[in-house]
PDB file of C-alpha atoms in Angstrom:
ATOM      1  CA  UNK W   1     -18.399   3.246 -16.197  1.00  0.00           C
ATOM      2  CA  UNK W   2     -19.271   4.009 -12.623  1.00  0.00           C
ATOM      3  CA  UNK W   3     -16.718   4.624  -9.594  1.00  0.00           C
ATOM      4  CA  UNK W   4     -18.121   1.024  -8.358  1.00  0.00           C
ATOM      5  CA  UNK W   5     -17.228  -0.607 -11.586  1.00  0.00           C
ATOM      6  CA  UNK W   6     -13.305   1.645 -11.945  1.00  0.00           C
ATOM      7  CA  UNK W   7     -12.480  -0.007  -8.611  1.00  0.00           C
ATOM      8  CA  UNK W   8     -10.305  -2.849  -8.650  1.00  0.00           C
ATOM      9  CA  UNK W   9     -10.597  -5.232  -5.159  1.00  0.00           C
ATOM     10  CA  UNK W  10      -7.191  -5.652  -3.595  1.00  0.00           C
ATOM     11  CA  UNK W  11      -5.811  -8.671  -4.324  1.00  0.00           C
ATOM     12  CA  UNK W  12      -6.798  -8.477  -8.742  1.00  0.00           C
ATOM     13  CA  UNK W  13      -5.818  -5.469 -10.707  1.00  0.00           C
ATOM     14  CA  UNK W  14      -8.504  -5.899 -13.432  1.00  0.00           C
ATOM     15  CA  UNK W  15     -11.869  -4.099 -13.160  1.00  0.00           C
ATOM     16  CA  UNK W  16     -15.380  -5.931 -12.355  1.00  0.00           C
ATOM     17  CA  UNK W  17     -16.726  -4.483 -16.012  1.00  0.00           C
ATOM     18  CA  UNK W  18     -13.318  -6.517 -17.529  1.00  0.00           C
ATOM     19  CA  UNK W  19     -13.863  -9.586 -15.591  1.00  0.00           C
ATOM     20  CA  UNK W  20     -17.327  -9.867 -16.513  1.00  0.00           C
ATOM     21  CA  UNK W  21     -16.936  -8.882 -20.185  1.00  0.00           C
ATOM     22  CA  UNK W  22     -14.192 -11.399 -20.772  1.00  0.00           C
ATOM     23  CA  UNK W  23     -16.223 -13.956 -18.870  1.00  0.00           C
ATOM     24  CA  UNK W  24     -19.036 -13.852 -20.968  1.00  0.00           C
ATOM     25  CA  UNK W  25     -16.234 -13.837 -23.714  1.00  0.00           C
ATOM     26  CA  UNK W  26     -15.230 -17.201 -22.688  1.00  0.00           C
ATOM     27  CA  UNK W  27     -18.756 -18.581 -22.309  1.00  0.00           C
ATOM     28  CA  UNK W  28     -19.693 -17.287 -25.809  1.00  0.00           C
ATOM     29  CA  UNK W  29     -16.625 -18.341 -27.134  1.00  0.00           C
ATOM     30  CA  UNK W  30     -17.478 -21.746 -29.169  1.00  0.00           C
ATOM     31  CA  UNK W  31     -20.583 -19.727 -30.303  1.00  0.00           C
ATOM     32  CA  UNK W  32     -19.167 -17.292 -31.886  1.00  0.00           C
ATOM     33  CA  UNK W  33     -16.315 -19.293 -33.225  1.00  0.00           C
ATOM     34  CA  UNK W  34     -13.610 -16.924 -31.783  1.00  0.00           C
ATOM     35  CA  UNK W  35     -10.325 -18.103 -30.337  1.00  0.00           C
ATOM     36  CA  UNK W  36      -8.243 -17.117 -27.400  1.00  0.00           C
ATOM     37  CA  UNK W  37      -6.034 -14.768 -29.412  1.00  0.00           C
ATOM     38  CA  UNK W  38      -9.170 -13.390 -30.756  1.00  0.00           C
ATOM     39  CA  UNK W  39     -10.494 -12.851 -26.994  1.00  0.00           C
ATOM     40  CA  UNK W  40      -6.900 -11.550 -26.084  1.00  0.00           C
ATOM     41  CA  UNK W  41      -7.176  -8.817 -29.164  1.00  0.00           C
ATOM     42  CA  UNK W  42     -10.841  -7.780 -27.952  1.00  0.00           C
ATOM     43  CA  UNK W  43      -9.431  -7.456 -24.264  1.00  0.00           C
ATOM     44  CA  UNK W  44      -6.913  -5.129 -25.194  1.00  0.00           C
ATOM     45  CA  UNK W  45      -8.629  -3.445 -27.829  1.00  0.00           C
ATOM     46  CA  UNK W  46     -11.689  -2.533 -25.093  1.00  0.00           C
ATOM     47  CA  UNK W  47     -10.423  -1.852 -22.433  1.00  0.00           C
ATOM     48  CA  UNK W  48      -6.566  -0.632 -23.328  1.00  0.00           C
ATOM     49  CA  UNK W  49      -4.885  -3.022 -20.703  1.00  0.00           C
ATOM     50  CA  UNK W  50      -3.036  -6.039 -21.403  1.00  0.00           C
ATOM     51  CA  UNK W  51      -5.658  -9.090 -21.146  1.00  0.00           C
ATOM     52  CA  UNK W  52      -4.872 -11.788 -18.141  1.00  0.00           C
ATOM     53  CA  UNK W  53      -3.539 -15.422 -19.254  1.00  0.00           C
ATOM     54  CA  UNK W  54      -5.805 -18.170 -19.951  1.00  0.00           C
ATOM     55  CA  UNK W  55      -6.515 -19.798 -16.722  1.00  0.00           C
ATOM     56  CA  UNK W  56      -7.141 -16.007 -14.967  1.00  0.00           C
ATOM     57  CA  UNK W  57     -10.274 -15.513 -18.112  1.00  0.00           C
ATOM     58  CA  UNK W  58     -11.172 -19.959 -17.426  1.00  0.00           C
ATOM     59  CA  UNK W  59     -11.427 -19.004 -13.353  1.00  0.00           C
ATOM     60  CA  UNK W  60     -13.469 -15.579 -14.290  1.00  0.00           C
ATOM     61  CA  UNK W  61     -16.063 -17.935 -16.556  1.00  0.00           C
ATOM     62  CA  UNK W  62     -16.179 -20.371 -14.024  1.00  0.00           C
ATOM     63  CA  UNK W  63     -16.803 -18.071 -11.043  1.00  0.00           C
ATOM     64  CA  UNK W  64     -19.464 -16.108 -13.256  1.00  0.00           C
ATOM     65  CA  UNK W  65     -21.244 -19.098 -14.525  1.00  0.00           C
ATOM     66  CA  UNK W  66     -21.381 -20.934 -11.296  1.00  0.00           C
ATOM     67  CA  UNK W  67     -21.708 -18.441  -8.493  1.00  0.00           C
ATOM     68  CA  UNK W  68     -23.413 -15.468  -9.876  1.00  0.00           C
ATOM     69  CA  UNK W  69     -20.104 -13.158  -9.721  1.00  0.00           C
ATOM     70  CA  UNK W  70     -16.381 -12.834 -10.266  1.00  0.00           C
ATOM     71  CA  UNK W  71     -16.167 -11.845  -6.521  1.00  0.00           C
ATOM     72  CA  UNK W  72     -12.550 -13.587  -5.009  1.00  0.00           C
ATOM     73  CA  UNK W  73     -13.417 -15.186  -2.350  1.00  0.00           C
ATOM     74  CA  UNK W  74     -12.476 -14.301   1.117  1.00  0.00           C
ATOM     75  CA  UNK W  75      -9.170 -14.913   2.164  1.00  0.00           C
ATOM     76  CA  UNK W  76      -8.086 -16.840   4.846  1.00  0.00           C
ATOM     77  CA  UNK W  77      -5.830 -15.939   7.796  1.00  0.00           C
ATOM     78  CA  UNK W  78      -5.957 -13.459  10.620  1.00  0.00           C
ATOM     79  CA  UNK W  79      -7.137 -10.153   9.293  1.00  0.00           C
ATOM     80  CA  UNK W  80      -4.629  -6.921   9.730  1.00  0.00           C
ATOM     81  CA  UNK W  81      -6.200  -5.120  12.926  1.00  0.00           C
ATOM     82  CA  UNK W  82      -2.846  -2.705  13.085  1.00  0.00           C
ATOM     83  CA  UNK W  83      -5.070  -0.118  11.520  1.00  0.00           C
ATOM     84  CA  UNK W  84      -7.351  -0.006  13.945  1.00  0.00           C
ATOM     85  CA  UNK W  85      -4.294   1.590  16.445  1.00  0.00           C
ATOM     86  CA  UNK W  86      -3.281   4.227  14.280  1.00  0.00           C
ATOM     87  CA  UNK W  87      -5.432   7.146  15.172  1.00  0.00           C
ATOM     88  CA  UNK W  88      -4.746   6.282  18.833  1.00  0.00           C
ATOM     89  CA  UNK W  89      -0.529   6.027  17.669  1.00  0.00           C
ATOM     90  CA  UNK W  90      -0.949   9.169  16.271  1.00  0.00           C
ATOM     91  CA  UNK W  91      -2.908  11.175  19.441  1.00  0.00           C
ATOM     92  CA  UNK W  92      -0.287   9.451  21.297  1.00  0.00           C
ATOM     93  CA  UNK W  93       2.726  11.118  19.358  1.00  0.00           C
ATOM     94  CA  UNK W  94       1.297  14.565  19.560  1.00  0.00           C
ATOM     95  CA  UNK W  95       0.316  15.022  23.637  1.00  0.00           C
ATOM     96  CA  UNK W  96       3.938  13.210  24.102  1.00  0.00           C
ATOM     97  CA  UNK W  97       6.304  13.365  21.636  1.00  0.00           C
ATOM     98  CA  UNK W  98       9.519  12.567  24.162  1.00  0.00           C
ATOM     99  CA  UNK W  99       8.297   9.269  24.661  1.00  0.00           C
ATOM    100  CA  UNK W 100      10.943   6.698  23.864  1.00  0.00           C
ATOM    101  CA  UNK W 101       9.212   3.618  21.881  1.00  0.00           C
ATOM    102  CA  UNK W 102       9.175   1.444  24.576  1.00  0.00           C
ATOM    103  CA  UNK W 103       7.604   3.352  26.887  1.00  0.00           C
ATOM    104  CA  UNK W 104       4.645   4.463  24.183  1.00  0.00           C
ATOM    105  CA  UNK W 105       4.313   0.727  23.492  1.00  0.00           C
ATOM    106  CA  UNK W 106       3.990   0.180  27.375  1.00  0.00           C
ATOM    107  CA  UNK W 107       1.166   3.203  27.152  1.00  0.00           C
ATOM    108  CA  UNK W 108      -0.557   2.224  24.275  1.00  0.00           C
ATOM    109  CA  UNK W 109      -0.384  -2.036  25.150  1.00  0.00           C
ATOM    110  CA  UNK W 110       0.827  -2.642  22.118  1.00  0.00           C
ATOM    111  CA  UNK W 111       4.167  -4.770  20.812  1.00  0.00           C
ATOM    112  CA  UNK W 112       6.591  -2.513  19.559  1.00  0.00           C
ATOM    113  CA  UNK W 113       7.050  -3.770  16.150  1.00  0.00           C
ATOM    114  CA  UNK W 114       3.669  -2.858  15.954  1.00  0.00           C
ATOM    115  CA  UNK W 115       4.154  -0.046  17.111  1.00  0.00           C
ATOM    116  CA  UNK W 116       7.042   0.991  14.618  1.00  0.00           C
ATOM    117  CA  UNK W 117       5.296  -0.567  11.962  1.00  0.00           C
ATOM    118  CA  UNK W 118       1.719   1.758  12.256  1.00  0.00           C
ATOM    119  CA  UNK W 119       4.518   4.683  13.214  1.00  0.00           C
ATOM    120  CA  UNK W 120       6.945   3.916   9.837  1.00  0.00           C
ATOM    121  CA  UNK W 121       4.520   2.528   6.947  1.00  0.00           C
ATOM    122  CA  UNK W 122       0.771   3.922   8.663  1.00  0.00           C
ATOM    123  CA  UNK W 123       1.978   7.413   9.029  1.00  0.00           C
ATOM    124  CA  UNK W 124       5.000   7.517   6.953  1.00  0.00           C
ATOM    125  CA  UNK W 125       7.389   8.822   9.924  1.00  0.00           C
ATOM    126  CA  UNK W 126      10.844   8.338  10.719  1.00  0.00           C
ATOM    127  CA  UNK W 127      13.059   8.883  13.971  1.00  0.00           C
ATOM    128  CA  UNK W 128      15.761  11.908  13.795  1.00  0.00           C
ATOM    129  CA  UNK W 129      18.210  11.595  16.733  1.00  0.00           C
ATOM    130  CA  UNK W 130      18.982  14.925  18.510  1.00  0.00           C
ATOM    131  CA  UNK W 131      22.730  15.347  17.850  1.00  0.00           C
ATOM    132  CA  UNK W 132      24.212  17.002  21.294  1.00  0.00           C
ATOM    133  CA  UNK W 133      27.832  15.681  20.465  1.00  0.00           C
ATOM    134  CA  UNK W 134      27.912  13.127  23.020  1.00  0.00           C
ATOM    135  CA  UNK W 135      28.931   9.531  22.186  1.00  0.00           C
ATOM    136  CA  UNK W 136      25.796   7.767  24.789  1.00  0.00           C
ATOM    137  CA  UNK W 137      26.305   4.090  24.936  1.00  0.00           C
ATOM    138  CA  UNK W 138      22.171   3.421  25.972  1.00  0.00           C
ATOM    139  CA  UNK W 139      21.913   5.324  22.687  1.00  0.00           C
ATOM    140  CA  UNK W 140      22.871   2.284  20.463  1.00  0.00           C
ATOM    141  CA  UNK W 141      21.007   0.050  22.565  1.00  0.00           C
ATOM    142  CA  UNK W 142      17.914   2.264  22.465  1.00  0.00           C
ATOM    143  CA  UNK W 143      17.953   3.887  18.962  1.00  0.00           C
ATOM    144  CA  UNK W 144      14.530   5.189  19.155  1.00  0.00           C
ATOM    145  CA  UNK W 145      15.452   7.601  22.243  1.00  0.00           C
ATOM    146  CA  UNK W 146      16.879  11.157  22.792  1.00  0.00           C
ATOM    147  CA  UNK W 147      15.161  12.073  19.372  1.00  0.00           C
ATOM    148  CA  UNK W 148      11.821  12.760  18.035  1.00  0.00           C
ATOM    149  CA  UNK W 149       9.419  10.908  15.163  1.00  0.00           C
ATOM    150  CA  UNK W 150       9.206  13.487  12.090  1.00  0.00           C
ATOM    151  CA  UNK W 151       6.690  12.950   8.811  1.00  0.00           C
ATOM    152  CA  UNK W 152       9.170  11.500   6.602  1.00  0.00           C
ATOM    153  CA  UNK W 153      10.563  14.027   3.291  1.00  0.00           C
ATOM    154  CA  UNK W 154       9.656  13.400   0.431  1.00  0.00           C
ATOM    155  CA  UNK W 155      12.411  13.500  -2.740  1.00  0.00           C
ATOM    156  CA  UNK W 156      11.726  16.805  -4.106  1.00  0.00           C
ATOM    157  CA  UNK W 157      11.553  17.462  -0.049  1.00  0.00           C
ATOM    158  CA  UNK W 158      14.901  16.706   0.450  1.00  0.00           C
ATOM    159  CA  UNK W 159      16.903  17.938  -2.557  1.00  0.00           C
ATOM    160  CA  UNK W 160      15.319  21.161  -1.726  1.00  0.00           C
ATOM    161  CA  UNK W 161      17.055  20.916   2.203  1.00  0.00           C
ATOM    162  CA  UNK W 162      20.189  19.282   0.215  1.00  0.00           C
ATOM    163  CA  UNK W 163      20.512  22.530  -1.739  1.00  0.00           C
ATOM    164  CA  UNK W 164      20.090  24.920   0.946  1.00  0.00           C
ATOM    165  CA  UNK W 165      22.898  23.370   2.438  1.00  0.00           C
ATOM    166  CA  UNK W 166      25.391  23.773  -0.460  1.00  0.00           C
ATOM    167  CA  UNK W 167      23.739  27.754  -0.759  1.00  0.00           C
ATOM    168  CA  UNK W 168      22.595  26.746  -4.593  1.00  0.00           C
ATOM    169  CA  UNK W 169      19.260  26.860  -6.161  1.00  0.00           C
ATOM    170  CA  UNK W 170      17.026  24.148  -6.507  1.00  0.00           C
ATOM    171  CA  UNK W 171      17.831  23.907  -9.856  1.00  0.00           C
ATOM    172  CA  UNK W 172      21.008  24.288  -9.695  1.00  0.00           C
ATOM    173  CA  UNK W 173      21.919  21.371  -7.215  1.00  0.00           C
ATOM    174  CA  UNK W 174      22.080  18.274  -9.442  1.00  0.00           C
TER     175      UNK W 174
END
């Protein structure tokens, strides 16, 4: 199987190999005198994942048969165009990393959920607040200021810092 056919598209988890196997399945189906558990056992018995329900393997045929491929078709709606910001977010968060969020939203022209969104889920960050002791009032109404955006730990990340605080060994801290 090539790296074309092992990809999956991003809306079905099945391969184009198993859609177009099971498709012709389905076509040759009243030929060969099989039935849909039959077709079921084959699909799992090929390709080692459980086979799709009946109308997924009906829509497959019918795509196949009709239009040439089991491509889905194009999806409606606006298309995400967040991604396009993220280099720019990220150049942005290097030359000024003091910025608060509204004023690298103001910078970059962008909203700032979008902003937070490309800077939490794009490049997996998080805000850590500075702690100087101080109880500041505009900090609860501004909670991404007087702080910096840090790559967000992993697990193993943070039981490791978790230890080092309690002076045990990794394998000890559980």
């Amino acid at each position: 199987m090539s790296d074309d056919e092992a990809e999956t598209s991003d809306s079905s988890r099945y391969t184009h190999e198993q859609k177009i196997v099971a498709a012709v399945w389905v076509h040759e189906k009243e030929y060969n005198n099989q039935t849909w558990k039959d077709i079921n056992s084959n699909f799992l018995a090929r390709f080692n994942a459980p086979p799709p329900n009946r109308t997924t393997f009906l829509s497959w045929e019918r795509k196949l048969f009709s239009v040439g491929n089991v491509e889905d078709k194009e999806k409606c709606g606006r298309p995400l165009s967040r991604l396009m910001h993220v280099p720019y977010v990220r150049a942005s968060l290097k030359e000024a990393p003091d910025l608060s969020l509204r004023e690298r939203s103001k910078l970059l022209g962008l909203p700032r959920t979008t902003l937070l969104k490309i800077i939490r889920d794009d490049l997996d960050m998080e805000f850590e607040v500075e702690e100087d002791g101080t109880s500041n009032l505009k900090r609860r109404h501004a909670p991404y200021g007087g702080g910096k955006w840090k790559k967000r730990a992993t697990d193993d990340q943070t039981q490791v810092e978790q230890c080092k605080m309690e002076d045990q060994p990794k394998g000890n801290c559980d």
